[in-house]
XYZ file of C-alpha atoms in Angstrom:
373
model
C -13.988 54.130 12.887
C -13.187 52.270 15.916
C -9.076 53.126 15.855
C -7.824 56.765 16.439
C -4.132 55.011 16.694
C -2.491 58.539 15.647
C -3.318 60.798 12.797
C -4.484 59.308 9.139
C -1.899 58.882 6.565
C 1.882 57.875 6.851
C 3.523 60.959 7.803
C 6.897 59.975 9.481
C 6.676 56.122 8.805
C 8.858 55.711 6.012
C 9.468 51.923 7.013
C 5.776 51.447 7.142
C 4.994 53.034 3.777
C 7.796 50.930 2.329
C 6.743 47.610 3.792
C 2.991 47.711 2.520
C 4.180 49.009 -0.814
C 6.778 46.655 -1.663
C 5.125 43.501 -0.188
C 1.672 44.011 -1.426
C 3.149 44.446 -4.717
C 4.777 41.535 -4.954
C 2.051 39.673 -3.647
C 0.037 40.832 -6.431
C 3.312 39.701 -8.969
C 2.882 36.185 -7.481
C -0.872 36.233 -7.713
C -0.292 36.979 -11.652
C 2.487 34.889 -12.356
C 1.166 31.558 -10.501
C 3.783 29.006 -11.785
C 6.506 30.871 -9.314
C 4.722 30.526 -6.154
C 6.329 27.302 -5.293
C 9.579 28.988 -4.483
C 7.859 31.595 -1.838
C 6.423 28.659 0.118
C 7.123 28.139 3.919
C 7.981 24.634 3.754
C 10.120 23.562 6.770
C 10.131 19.839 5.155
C 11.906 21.359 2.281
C 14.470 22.932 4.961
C 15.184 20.253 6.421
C 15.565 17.628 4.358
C 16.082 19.256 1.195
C 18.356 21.926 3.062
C 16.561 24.147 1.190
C 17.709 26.870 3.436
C 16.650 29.902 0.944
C 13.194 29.035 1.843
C 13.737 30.821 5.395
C 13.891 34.153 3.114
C 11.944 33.817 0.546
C 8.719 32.024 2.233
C 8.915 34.326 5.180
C 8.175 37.611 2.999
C 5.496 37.213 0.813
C 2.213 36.106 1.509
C 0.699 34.259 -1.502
C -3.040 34.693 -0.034
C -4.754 37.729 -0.695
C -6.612 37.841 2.010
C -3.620 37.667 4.420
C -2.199 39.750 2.757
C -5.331 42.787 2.974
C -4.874 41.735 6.896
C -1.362 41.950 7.059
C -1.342 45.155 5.176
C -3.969 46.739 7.388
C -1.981 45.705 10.731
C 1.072 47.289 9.637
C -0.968 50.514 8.524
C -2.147 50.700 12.302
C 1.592 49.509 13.712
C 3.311 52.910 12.061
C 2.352 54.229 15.372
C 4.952 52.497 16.746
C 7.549 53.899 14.228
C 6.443 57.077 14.686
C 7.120 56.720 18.448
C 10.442 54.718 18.499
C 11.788 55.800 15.688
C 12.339 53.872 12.182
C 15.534 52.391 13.071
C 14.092 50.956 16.286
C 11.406 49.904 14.761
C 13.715 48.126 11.837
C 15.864 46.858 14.523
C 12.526 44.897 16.108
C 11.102 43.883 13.100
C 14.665 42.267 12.115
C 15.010 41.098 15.528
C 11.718 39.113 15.673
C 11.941 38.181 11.759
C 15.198 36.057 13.061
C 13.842 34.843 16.178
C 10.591 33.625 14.814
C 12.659 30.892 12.476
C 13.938 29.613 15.159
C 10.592 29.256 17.354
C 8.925 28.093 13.927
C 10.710 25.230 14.127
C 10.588 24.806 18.149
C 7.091 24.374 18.300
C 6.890 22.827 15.017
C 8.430 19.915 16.920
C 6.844 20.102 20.149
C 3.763 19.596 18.172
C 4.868 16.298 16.189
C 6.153 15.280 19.956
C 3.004 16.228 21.542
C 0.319 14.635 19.092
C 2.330 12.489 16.557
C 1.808 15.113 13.616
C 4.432 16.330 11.433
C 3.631 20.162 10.355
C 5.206 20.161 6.724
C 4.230 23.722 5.464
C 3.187 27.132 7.361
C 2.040 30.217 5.939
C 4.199 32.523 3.697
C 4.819 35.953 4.291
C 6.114 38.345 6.795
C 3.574 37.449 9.206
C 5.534 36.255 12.337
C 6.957 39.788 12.882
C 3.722 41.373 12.567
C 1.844 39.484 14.934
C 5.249 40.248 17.431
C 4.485 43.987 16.964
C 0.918 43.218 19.064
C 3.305 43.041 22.395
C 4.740 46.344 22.740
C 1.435 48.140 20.894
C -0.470 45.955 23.786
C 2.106 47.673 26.436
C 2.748 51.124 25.337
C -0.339 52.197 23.556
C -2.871 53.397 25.673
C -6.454 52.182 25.506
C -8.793 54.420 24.994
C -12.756 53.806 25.586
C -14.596 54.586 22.321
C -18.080 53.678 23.120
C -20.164 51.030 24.760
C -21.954 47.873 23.188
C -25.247 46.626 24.423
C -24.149 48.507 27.383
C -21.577 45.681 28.371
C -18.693 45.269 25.834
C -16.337 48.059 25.965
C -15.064 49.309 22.200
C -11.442 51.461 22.372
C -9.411 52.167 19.541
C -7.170 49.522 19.639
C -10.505 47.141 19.177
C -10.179 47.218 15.381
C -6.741 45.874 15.326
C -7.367 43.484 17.735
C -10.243 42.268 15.112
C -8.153 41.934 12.041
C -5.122 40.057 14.427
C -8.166 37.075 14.867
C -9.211 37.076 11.482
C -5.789 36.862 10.303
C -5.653 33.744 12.880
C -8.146 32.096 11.845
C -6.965 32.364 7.995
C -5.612 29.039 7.947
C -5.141 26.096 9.817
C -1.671 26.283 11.335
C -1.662 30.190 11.380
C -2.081 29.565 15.529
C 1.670 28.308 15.037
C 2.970 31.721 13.059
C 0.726 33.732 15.586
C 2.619 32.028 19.024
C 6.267 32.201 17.670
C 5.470 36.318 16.717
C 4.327 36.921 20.152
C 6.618 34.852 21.821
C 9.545 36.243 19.713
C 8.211 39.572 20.352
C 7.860 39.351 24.380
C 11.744 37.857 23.922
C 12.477 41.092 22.208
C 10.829 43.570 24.025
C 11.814 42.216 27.022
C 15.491 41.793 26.060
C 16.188 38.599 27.275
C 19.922 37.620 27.068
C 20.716 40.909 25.754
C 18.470 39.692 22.503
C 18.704 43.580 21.214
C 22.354 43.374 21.125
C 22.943 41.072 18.703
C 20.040 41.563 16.716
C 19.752 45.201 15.665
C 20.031 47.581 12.122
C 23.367 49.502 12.092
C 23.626 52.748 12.365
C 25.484 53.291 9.156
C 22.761 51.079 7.891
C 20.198 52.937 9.033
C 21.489 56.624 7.523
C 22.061 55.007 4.114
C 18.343 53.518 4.174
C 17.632 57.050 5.087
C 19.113 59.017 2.373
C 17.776 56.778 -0.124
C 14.830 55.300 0.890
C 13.495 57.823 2.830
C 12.597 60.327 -0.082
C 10.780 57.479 -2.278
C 8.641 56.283 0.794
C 8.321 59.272 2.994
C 4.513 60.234 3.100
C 3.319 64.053 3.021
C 2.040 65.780 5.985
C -1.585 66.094 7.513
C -2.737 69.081 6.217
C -2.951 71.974 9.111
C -6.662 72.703 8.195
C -9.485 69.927 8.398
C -11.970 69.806 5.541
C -15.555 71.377 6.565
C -18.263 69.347 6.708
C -20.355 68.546 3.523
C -23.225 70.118 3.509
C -23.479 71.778 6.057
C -24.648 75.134 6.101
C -22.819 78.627 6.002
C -23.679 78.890 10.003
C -21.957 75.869 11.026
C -18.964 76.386 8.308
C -18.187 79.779 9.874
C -18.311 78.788 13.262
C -15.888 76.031 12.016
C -13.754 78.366 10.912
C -14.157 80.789 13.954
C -13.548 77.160 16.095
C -10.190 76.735 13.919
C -9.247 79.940 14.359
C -9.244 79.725 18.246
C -6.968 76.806 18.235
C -4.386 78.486 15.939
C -3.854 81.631 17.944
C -3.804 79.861 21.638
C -1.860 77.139 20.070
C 0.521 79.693 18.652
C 0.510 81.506 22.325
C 1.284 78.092 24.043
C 4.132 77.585 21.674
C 5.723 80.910 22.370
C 5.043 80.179 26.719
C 6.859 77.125 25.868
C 10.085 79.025 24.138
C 9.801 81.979 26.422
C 10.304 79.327 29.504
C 7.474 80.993 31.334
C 6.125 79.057 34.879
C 2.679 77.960 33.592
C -0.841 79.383 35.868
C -3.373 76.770 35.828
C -2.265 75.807 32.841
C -0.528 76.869 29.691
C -3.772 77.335 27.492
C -7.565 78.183 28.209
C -9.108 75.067 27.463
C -12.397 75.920 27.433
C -11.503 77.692 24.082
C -10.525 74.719 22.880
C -14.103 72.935 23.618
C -16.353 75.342 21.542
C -19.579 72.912 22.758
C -18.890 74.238 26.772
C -19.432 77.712 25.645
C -23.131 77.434 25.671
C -23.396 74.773 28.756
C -24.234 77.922 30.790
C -26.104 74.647 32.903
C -22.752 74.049 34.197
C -20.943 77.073 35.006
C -21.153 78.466 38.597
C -24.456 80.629 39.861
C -23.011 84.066 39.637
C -22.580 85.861 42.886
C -25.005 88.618 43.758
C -23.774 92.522 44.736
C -23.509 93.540 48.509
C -26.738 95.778 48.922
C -24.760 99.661 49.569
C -25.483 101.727 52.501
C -27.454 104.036 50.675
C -29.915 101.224 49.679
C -29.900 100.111 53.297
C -29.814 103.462 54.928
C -31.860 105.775 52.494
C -31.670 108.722 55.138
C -28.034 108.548 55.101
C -25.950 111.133 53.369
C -24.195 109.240 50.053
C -20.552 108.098 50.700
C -17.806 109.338 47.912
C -16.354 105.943 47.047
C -13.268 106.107 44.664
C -13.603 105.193 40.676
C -12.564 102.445 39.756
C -10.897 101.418 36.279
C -13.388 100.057 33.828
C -12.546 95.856 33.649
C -12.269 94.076 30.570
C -14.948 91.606 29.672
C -13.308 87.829 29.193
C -13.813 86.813 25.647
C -14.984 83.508 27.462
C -16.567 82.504 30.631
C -14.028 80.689 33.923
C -13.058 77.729 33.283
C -15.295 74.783 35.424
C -13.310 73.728 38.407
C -14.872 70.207 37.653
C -12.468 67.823 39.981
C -10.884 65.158 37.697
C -12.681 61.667 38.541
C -10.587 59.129 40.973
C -11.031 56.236 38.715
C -9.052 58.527 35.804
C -5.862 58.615 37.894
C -4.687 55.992 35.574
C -5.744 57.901 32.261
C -3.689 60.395 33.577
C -0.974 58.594 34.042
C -0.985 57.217 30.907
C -1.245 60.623 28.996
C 1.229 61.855 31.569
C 3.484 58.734 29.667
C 2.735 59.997 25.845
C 4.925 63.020 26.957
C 1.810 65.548 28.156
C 2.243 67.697 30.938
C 0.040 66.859 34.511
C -1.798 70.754 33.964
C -2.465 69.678 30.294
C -3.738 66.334 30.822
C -5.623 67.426 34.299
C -7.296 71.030 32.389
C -8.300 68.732 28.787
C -10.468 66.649 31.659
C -11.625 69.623 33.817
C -12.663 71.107 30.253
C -14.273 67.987 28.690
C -16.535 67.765 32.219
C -14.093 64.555 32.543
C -15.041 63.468 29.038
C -11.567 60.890 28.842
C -12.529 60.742 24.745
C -12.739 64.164 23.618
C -9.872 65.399 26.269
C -7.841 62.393 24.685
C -8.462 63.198 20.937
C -7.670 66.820 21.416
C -4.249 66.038 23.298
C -3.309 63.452 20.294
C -4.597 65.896 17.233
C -3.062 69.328 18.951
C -0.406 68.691 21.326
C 0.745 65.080 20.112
């Protein structure tokens, strides 16, 4: 509950859908047919010496634990964010990038480590784990952290907390998974960072990529979010209908900020009125402005004098909601904004979701990712 790292399902993550699929499925092959796991083990003492150099493939695929592989399989779940944002061939293009890199840093620190305290490391963890942990450095850098609640008053929670949870208890699986863990995010800061032009030599084709997508993409491609959320169960016809009423809100100003947006129009304060959008602010009436009380007219000051003829004046149409709180957005959420400003939101959007959540960086957050993302 503690991870709102885009919307549920794998919509648009073909590669993602693919990877948990095919992998957990042969883990659970291996698990079944036990006398075959010896040739999906990680054993560099078997490259080496044996030259055994099929073992760089096959060991570094698979995991043969269960329980890695429920953690591996629950990281990459939360990672399609990142294919969903780059792409799926840059997101290939990493994960083949890193998968190379971290052989070579396997062995790198496997030896600093017999050099350092006189122990040879024969074996280390099967599976497609060193790429994984890589994909921690650019969710680290280019997701945005967003607070969630408080524990004990002390310990922040955000949604990237649960991930960060399931990376340690995947560390702490087995003894020398510290070694896997430090080549992935060393591999992956290489990557990311592109040092010595790393992403040109280690990258998916494009032709590649286009026949992965024309035949891949249709068995693994995952089925949209459905437009309308389920109502709550149990609750009563009251609350369903102002659901409804609620869902019917966003859909029309959603569908009028869609046609400002092809129409090219300058926006004024803002492309949408937010406070629709916030159903709970209707009835804060605590925190609207005191409404301003009529000038007293000569007659009532003057009762002697003769009435004035003053000019009618058209009849004004009542707003369907009250003004929008001029709430100023908080100093310290410069860098929120900033940071939504990054995920491709407009400065009025991002500064009106905060004006509208009373500067409420959750609920103006969720609504940008669910409705504008």
């Amino acid at each position: 509950m503690f991870t709102t790292t885009g919307s549920r399902g794998l919509d648009k993550a073909p590669l993602s859908k693919g990877l948990l699929l095919v992998l957990s499925g042969l883990t659970v092959v291996l698990n079944l047919l036990p006398q075959y796991n010896h040739l999906f083990t990680y054993s560099l003492q078997a490259i080496t010496l044996q030259h055994q150099v099929w073992r760089l493939v096959c060991g570094r695929l698979i995991c043969l634990d269960l329980k890695d592989t429920f953690c591996n399989s629950l990281l990459i779940y939360n990672f399609r964010i990142l294919e969903r944002r780059f792409g799926s061939r840059k997101f290939a293009s990493f994960l083949f990038g890193t998968w190379v890199l971290t052989a070579l840093v396997d062995f790198l620190l496997s030896e600093a480590f017999h050099y350092l305290f006189d122990y040879q490391v024969s074996e280390l963890p099967a599976g497609l784990l060193g790429p994984v942990f890589s994909l921690f450095v650019p969710f680290y850098s280019s997701i945005p952290k967003v607070p969630v609640t408080q524990l004990l008053g002390q310990i922040s929670i955000t949604n990237k907390s649960l991930v960060y949870i399931v990376g340690l208890q995947l560390l702490t699986s087995s003894p020398f998974m510290w070694l896997v863990a430090l080549s992935g995010l060393v591999s992956g800061k290489l990557y990311h960072g592109n040092a010595l032009g790393v992403q040109r030599l280690l990258f998916v084709p494009r032709w590649l990529s286009r026949v992965g997508a024309f035949v891949l993409e249709p068995l693994f491609s995952g089925p949209p979010p459905p437009n309308e959320p389920p109502l709550g169960m149990g609750a009563t016809l009251d609350i369903q209908r102002q659901q409804r009423m609620d869902l019917h809100d966003q859909q029309v100003l959603l569908a009028q900020f869609h046609q400002a947006r092809r129409n090219h129009r300058p926006p004024q304060n803002g492309l949408m009125n937010w406070n629709r959008f916030f159903p709970s602010l209707r009835h804060r009436g605590q925190n609207l402005p005191p409404e301003p009380q009529p000038h007293p007219s000569p007659q009532q000051l003057h009762p002697t004098a003769p009435p004035l003829l003053e000019p009618t004046a058209p009849p004004l149409l009542e707003p369907t909601a009250p003004p929008l709180v001029n709430t100023p957005v908080a100093e310290e959420q410069v860098s929120t904004v900033a940071r939504l400003m990054e995920m491709g939101f407009s400065r009025i959007d991002v500064q009106d979701a905060l004006r509208a959540s009373n500067n409420d960086i959750n609920v103006a957050t969720n609504f940008l990712l669910q409705h504008l993302g």
